[in-house]
mmCIF file of C-alpha atoms in Angstrom:
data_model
loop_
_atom_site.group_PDB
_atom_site.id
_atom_site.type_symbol
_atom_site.label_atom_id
_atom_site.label_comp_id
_atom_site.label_asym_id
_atom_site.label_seq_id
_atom_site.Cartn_x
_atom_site.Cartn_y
_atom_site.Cartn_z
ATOM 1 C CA UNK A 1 -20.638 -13.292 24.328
ATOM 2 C CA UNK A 2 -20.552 -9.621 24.626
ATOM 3 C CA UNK A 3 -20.831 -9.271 28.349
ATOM 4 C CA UNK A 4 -18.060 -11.551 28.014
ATOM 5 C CA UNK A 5 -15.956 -10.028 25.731
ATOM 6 C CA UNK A 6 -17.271 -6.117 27.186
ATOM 7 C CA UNK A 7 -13.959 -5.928 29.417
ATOM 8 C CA UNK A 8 -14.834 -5.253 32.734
ATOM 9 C CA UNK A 9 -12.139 -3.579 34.709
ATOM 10 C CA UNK A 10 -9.897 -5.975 36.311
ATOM 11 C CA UNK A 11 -8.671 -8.089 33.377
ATOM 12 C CA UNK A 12 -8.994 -11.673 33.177
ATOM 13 C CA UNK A 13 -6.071 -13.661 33.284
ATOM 14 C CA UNK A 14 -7.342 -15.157 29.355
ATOM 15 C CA UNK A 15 -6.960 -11.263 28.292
ATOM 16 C CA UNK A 16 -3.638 -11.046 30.284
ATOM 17 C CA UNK A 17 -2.539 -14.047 28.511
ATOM 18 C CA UNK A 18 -3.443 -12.955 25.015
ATOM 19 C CA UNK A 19 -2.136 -8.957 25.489
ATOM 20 C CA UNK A 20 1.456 -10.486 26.858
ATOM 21 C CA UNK A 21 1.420 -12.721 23.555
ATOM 22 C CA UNK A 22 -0.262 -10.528 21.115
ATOM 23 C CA UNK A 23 1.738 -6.732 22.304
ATOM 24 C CA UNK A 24 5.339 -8.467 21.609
ATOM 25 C CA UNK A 25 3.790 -9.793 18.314
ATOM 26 C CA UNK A 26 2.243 -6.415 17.261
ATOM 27 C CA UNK A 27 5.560 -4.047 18.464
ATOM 28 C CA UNK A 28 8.271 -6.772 16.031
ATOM 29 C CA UNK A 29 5.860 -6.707 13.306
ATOM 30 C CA UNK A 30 6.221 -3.044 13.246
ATOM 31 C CA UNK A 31 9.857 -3.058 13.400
ATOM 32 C CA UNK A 32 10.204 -5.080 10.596
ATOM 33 C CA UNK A 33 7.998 -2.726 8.431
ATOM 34 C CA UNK A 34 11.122 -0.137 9.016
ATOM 35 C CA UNK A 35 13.361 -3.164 8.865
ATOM 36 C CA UNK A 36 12.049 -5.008 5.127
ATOM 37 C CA UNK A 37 14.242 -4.047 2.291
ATOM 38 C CA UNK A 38 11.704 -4.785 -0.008
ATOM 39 C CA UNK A 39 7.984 -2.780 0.071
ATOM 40 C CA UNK A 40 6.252 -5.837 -0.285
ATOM 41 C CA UNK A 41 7.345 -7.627 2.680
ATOM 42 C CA UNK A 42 6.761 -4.083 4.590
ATOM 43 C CA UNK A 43 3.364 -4.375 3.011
ATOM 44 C CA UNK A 44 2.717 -8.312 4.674
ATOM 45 C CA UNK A 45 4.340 -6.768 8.242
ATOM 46 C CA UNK A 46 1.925 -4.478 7.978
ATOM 47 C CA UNK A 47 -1.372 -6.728 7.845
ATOM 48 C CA UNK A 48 0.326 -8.690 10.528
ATOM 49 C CA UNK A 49 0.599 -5.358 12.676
ATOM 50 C CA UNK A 50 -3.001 -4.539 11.850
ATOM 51 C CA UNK A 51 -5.026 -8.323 12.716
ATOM 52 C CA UNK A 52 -3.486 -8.645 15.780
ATOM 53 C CA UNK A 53 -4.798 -4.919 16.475
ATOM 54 C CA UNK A 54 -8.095 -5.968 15.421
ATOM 55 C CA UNK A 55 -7.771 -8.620 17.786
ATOM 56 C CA UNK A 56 -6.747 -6.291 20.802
ATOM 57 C CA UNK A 57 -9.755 -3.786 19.500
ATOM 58 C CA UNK A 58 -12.011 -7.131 20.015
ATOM 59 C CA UNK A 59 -10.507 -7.998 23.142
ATOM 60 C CA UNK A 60 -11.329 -4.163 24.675
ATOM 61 C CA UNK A 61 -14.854 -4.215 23.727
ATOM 62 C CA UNK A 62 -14.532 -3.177 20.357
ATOM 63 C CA UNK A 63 -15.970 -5.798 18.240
ATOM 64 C CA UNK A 64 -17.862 -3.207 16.004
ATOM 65 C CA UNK A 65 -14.338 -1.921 15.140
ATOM 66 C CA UNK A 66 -12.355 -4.666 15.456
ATOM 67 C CA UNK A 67 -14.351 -6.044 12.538
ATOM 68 C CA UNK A 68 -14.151 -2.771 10.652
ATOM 69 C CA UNK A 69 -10.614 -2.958 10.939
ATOM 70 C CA UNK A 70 -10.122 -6.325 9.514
ATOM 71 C CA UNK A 71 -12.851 -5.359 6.818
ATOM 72 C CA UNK A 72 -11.295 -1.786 6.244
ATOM 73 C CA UNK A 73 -7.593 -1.768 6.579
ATOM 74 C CA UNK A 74 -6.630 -5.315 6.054
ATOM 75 C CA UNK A 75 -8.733 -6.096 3.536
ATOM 76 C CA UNK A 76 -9.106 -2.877 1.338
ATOM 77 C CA UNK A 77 -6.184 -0.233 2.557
ATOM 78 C CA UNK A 78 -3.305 -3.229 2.323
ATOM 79 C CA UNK A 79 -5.032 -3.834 -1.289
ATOM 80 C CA UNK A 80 -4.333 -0.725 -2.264
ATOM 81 C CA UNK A 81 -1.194 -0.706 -0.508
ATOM 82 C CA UNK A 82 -0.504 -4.116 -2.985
ATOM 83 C CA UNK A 83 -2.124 -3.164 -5.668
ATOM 84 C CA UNK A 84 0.327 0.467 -5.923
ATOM 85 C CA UNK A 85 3.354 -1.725 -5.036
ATOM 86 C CA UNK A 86 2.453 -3.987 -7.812
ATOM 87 C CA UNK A 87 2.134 -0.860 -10.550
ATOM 88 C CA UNK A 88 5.126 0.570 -9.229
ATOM 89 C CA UNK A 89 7.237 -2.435 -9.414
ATOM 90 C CA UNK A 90 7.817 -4.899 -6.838
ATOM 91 C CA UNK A 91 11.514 -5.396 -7.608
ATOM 92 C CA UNK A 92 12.399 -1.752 -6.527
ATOM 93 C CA UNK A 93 14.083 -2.147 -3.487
ATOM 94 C CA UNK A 94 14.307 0.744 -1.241
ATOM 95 C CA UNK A 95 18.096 2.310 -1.480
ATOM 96 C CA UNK A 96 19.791 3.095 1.319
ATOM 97 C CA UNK A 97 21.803 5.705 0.528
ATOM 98 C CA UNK A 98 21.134 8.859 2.913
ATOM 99 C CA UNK A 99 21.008 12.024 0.609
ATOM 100 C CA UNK A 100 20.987 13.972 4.271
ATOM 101 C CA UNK A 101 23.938 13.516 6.736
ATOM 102 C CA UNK A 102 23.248 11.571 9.937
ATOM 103 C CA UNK A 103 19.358 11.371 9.347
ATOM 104 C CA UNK A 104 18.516 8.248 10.147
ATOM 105 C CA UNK A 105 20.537 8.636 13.502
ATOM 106 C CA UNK A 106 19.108 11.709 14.287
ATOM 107 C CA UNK A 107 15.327 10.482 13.288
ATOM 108 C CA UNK A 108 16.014 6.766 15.580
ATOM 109 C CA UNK A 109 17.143 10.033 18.563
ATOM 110 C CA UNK A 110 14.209 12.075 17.645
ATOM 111 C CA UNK A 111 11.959 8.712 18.026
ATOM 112 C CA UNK A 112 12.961 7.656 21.221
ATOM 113 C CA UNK A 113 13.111 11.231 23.041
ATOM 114 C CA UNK A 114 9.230 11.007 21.868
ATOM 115 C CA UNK A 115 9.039 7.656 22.935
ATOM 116 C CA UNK A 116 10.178 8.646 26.278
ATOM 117 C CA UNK A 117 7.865 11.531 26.065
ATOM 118 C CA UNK A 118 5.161 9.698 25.660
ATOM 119 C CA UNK A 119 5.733 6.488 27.908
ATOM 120 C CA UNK A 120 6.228 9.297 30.526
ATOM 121 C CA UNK A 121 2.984 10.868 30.034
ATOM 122 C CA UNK A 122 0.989 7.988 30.333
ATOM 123 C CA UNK A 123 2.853 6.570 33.230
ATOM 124 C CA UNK A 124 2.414 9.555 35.277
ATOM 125 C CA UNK A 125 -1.087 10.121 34.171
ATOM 126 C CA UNK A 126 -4.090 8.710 36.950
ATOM 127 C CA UNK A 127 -6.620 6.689 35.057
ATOM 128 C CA UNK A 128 -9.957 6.263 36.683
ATOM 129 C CA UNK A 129 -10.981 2.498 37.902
ATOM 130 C CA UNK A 130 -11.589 0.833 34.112
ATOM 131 C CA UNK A 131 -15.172 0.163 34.251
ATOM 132 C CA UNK A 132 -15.509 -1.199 30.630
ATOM 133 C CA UNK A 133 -18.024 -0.147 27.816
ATOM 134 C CA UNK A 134 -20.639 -3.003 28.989
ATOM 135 C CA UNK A 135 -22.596 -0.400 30.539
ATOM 136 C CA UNK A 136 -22.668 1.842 27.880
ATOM 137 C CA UNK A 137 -23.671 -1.342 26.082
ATOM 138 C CA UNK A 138 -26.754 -1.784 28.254
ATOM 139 C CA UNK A 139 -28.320 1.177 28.400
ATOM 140 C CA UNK A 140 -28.542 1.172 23.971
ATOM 141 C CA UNK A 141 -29.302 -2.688 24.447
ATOM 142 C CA UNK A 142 -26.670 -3.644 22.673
ATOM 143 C CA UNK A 143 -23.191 -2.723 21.279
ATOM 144 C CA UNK A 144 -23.906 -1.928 17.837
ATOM 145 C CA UNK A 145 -26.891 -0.544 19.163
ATOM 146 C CA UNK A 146 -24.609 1.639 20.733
ATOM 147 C CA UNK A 147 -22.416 2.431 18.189
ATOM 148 C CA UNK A 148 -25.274 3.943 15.691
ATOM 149 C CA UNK A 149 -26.545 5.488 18.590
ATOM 150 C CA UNK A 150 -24.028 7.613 18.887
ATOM 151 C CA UNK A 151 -22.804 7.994 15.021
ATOM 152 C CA UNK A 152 -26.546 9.076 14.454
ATOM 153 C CA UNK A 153 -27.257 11.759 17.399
ATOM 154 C CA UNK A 154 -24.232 13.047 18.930
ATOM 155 C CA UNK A 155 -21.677 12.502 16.147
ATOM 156 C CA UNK A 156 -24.179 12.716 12.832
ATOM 157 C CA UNK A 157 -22.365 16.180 11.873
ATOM 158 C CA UNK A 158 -19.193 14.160 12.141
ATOM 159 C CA UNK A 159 -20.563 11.708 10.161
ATOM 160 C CA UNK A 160 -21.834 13.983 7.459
ATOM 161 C CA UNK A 161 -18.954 15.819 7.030
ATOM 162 C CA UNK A 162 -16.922 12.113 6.608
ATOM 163 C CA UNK A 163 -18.845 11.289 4.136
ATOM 164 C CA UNK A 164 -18.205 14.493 2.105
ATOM 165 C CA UNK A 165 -14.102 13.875 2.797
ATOM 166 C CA UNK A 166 -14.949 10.335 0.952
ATOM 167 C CA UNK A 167 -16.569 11.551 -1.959
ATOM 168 C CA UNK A 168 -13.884 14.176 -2.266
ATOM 169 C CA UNK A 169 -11.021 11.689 -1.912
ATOM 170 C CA UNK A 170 -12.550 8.963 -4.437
ATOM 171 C CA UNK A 171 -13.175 12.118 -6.708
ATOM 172 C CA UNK A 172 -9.607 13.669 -5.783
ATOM 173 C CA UNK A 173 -7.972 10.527 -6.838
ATOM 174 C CA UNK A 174 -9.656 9.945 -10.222
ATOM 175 C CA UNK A 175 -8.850 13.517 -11.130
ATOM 176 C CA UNK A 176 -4.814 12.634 -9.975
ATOM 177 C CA UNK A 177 -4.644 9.417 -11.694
ATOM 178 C CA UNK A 178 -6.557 10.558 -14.825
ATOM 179 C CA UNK A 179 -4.724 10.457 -18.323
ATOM 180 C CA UNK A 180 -5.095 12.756 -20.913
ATOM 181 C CA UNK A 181 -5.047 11.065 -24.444
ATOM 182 C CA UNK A 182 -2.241 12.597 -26.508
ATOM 183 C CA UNK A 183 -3.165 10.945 -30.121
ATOM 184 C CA UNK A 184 -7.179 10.682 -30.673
ATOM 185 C CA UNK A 185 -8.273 7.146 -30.182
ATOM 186 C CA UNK A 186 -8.541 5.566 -34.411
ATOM 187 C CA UNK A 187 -11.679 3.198 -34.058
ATOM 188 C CA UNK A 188 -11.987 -0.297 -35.187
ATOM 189 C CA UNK A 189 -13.551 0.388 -38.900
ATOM 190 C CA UNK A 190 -10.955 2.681 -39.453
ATOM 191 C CA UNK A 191 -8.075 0.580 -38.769
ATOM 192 C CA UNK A 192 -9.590 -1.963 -41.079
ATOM 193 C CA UNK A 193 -10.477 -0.254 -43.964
ATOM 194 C CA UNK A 194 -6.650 0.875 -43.766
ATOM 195 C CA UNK A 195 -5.310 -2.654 -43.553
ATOM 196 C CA UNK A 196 -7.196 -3.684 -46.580
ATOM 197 C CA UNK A 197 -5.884 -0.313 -48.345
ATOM 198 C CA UNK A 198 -2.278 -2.076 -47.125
ATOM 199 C CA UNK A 199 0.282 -4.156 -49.219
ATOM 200 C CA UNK A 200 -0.508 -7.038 -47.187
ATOM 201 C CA UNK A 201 -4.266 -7.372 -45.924
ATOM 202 C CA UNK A 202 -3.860 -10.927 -44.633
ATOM 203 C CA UNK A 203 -2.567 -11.425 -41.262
ATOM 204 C CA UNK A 204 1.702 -11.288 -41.086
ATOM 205 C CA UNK A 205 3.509 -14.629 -40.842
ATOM 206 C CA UNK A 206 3.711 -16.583 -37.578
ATOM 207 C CA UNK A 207 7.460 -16.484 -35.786
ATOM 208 C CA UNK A 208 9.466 -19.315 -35.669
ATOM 209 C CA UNK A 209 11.390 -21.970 -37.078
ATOM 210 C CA UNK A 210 10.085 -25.230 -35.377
ATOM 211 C CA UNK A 211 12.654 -27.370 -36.534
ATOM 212 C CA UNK A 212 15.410 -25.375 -34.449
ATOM 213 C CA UNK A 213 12.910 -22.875 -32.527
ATOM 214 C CA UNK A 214 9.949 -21.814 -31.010
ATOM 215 C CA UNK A 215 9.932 -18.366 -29.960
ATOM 216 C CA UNK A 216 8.385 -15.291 -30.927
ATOM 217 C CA UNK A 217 11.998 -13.545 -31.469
ATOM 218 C CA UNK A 218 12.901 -15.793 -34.144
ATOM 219 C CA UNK A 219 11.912 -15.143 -37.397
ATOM 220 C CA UNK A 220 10.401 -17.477 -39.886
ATOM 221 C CA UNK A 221 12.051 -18.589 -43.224
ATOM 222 C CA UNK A 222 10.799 -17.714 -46.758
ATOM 223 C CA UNK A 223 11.203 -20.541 -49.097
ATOM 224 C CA UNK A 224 14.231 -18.667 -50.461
ATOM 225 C CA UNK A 225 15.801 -19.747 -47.078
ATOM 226 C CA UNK A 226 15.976 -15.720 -46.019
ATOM 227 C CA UNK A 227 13.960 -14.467 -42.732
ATOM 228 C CA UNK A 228 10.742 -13.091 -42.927
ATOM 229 C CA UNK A 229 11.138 -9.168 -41.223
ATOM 230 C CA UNK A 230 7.236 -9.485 -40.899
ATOM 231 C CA UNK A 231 7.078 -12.172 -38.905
ATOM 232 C CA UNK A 232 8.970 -10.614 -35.533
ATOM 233 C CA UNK A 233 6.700 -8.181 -33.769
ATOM 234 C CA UNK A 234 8.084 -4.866 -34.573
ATOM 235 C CA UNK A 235 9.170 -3.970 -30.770
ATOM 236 C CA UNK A 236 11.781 -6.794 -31.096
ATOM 237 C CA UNK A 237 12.774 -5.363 -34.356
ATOM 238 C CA UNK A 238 12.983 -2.129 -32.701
ATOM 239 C CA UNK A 239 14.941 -3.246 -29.634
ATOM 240 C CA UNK A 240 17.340 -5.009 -31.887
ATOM 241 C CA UNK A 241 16.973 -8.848 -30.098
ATOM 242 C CA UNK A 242 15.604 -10.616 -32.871
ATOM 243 C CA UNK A 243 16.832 -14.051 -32.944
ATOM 244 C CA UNK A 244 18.046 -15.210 -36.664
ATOM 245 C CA UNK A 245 18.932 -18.558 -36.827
ATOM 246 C CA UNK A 246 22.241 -19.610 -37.634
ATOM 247 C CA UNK A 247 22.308 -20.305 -41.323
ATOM 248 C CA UNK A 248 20.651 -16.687 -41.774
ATOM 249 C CA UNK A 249 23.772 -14.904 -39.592
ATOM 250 C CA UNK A 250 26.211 -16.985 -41.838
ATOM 251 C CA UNK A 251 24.207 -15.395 -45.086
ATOM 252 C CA UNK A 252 24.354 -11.879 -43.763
ATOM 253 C CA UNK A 253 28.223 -12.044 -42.771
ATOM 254 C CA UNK A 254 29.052 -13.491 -46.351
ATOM 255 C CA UNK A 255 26.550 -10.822 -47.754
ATOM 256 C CA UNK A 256 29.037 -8.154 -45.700
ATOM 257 C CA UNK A 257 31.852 -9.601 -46.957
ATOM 258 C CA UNK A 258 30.820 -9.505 -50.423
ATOM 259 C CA UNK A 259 30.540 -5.945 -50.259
ATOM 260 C CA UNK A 260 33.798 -5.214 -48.755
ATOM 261 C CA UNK A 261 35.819 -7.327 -50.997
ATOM 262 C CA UNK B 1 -2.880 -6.857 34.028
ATOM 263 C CA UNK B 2 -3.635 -3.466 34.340
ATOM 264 C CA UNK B 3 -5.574 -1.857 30.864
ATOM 265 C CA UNK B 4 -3.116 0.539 30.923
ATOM 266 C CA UNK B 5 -0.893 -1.502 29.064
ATOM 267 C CA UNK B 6 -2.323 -0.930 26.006
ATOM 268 C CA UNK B 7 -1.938 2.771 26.117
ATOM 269 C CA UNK B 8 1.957 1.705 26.492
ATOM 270 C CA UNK B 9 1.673 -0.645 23.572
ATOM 271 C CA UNK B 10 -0.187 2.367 21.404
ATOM 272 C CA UNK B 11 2.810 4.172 22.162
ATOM 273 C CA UNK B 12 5.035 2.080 20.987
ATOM 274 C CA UNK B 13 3.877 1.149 17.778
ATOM 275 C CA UNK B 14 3.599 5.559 17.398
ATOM 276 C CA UNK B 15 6.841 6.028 18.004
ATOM 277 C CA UNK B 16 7.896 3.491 15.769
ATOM 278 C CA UNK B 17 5.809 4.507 12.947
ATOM 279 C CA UNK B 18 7.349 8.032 13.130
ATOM 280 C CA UNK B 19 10.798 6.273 13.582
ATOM 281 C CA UNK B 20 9.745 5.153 10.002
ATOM 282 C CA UNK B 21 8.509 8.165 8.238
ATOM 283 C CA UNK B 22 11.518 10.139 9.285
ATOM 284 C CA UNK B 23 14.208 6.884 8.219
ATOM 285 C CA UNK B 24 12.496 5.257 5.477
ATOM 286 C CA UNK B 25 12.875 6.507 1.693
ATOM 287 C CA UNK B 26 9.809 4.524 -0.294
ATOM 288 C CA UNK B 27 7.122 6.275 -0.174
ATOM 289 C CA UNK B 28 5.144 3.737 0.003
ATOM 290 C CA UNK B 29 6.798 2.345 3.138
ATOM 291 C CA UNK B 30 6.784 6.033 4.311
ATOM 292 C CA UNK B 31 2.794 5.869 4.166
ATOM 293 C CA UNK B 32 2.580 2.624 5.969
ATOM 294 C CA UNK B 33 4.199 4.022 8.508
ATOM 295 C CA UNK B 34 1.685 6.984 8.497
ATOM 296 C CA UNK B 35 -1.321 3.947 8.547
ATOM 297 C CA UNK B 36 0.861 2.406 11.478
ATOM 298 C CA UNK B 37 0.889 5.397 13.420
ATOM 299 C CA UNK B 38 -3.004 5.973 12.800
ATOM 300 C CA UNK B 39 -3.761 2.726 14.028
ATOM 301 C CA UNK B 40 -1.592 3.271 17.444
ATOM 302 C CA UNK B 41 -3.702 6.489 18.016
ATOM 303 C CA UNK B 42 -7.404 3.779 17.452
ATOM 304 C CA UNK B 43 -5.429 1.584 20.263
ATOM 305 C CA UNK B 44 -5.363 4.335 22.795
ATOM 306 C CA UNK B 45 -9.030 5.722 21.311
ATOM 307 C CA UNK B 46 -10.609 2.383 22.527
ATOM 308 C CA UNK B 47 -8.613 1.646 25.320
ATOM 309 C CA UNK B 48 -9.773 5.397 26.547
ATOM 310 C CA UNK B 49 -13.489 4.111 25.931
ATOM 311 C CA UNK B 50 -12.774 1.609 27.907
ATOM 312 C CA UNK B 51 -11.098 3.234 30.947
ATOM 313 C CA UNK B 52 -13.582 6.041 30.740
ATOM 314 C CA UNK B 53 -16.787 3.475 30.305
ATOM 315 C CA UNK B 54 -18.361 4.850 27.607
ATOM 316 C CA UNK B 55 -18.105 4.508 23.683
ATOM 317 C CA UNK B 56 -17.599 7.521 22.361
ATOM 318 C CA UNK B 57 -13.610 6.654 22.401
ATOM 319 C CA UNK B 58 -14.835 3.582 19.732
ATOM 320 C CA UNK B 59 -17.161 6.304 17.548
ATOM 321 C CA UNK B 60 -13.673 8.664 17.260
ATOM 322 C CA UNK B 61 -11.353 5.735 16.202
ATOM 323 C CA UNK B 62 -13.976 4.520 13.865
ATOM 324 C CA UNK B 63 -13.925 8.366 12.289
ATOM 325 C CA UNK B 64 -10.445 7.885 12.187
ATOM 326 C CA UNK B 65 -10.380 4.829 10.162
ATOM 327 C CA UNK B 66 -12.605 6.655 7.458
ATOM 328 C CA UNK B 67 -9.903 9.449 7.242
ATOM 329 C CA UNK B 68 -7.706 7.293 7.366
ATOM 330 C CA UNK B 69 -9.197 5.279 4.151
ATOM 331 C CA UNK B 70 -9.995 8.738 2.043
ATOM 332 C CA UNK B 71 -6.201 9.929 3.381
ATOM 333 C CA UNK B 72 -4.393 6.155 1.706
ATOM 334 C CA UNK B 73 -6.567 6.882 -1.755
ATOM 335 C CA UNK B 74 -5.459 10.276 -2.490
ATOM 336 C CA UNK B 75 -1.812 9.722 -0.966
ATOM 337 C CA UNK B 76 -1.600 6.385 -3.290
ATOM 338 C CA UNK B 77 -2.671 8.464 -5.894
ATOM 339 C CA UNK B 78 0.121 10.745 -5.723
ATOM 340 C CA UNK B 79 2.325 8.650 -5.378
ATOM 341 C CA UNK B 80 1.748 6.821 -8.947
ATOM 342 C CA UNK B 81 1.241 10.586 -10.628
ATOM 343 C CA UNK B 82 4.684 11.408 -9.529
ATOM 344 C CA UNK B 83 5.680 7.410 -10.104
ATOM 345 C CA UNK B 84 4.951 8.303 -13.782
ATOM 346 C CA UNK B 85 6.397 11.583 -14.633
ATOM 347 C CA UNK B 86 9.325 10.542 -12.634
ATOM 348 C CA UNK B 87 9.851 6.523 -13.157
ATOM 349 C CA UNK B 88 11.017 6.609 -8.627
ATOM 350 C CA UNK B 89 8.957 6.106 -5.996
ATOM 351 C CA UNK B 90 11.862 7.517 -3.946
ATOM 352 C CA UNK B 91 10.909 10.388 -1.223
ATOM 353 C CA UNK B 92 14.159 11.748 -2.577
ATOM 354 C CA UNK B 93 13.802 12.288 -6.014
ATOM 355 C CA UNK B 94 11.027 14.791 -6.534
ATOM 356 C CA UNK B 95 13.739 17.574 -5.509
ATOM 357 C CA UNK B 96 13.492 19.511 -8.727
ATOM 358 C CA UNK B 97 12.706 22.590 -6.952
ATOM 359 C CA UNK B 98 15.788 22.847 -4.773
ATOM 360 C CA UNK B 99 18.641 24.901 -5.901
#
């Protein structure tokens, strides 16, 4: 399997195949991330963009890293990706208003003179006869072999000094994220001992009227027939979209009127 | 099919990914491009190893994912800081200090 899969220089037509379907797949998946209105379909673009280069990692030799990839990037940087979207709001779609003149024309300009650039480059450039990693492979007797050959002897300073950037970013974003508590927390025995010090110890009155409604913004009825203020949670009250049923509103306007007249 | 294909197709998906980051206004989108853009750079890393016959290219481009990982945590995490002093996610809106 991995002699198979160690891509030896001229390709096979399977790998032709599979680059001529896969490259098309990979360069529209990241034109819709610019494309999406919304984040989170930028977001599912993205995971597209990023199996399918797993797949051409895998399909160079790279099964080590293709694997890491899928592992790594689709599975715990698009998380993250999700999981920000989601505490930012999904809704917020991304406005397209340009704040600068003629940006996005002169970034799309900017892109393709790069483009150009860079297509250039490697066009011109003389690449030596591809002889594929299989040797490499070989001599470490295998290709993870290989890998952790060379992460632990030529590249362990490399490696070190990763693994201090990861410990700084996991303790960079704690510190960023971290929020200081303006009120001191009140424990549980203290907010007991204050409810039984209350006017009313027992729990409040559950919402609704069931005969006409069953909602938490309507309040219930005291056997006088008037609604119970304790019974609404006190952010409805606050917001002002308490429901009161019908026969209450009728009570209130006739209570107005009494007072102008 | 020559392997240098590959090296066109990383270039491709670069340029589009900085295409994004100079167009796009969600920050969020703005740092997928950024993740887009790293991952066009691991194309060319392992199609290099591959050219060249040996695996170093692979080592670099898994180096680059790690950074890459460590780089999305702190940039996610400023982007919610300034999400909650600010209520936007907008590249535009932190602008407080221009005149």
């Amino acid at each position: 399997m991995i002699e198979l899969l160690a891509a030896t220089s001229p390709t096979s037509t399977g790998e032709a195949v599979a680059f001529w379907f896969l490259a098309p797949t990979a360069v529209v998946a990241a034109v819709m991330i610019l494309l999406s209105r919304k984040a989170v379909h930028s977001a599912l673009w993205m995971a597209t963009t990023m199996i399918v280069l797993a797949v051409l990692f895998i399909m160079q030799g790279g099964i080590f890293l293709g694997v890491v990839q899928v592992v790594v990037y689709t599975g715990a940087v698009m998380m993250l990706f999700l999981f920000v979207l989601m505490l930012v709001g999904v809704d917020a779609s991304d406005s397209f208003v340009e704040t600068l003149r003629a940006q996005r024309v002169a970034g799309i300009l900017l892109g393709a003179g790069f483009g150009v650039l860079l297509i250039a480059a490697v066009s011109r450039a003389t690449f030596p006869e591809a002889t594929g990693v299989g040797a490499a492979n070989d001599a470490a007797g295998g290709h993870v072999e290989a890998i952790a050959e060379a992460i632990f002897t030529r590249y362990v300073f490399t490696f070190e000094v990763v693994s201090i950037v990861l410990i700084t970013a996991a303790v960079g974003a704690m510190a960023l994220t971290h929020r200081e508590r303006l009120t001191p927390r009140r424990p549980q025995p203290e907010l007991s001992v204050d409810r039984i010090r209350s006017a009313h110890p027992t729990p409040h009155p559950s919402p609704g009227v069931y005969a006409q409604h069953n909602a938490v913004d309507t309040p219930a009825l005291l056997p006088d027939g008037t609604a119970s203020e304790a019974s609404v949670p006190d952010e409805l009250r606050r917001q002002g979209t308490v429901r009161y049923t019908e026969l209450e509103d009728a009570r209130k306007q006739e209570d107005e009127d009494g007072e102008q007249g | 099919m020559n392997p240098e294909n590959y090296l066109y197709l990383a270039s491709i998906l670069f340029v589009i990914g900085a295409v994004g980051v100079l167009v796009r206004r969600n920050a969020i989108v703005v740092f997928m491009c950024i993740e887009l853009m790293l991952n066009a750079s691991n194309l060319a890393f392992v199609a290099f190893a591959r050219l060249n016959g040996n695996i170093d290219g692979q080592v670099v481009a898994f180096f680059v994912m790690v950074v890459a990982a460590a780089e999305v945590v702190i940039g996610l995490a400023v982007i919610v800081t300034i999400f909650r002093t600010r209520r936007s996610a907008s590249v535009d809106d932190p602008n407080l200090l221009k005149l």
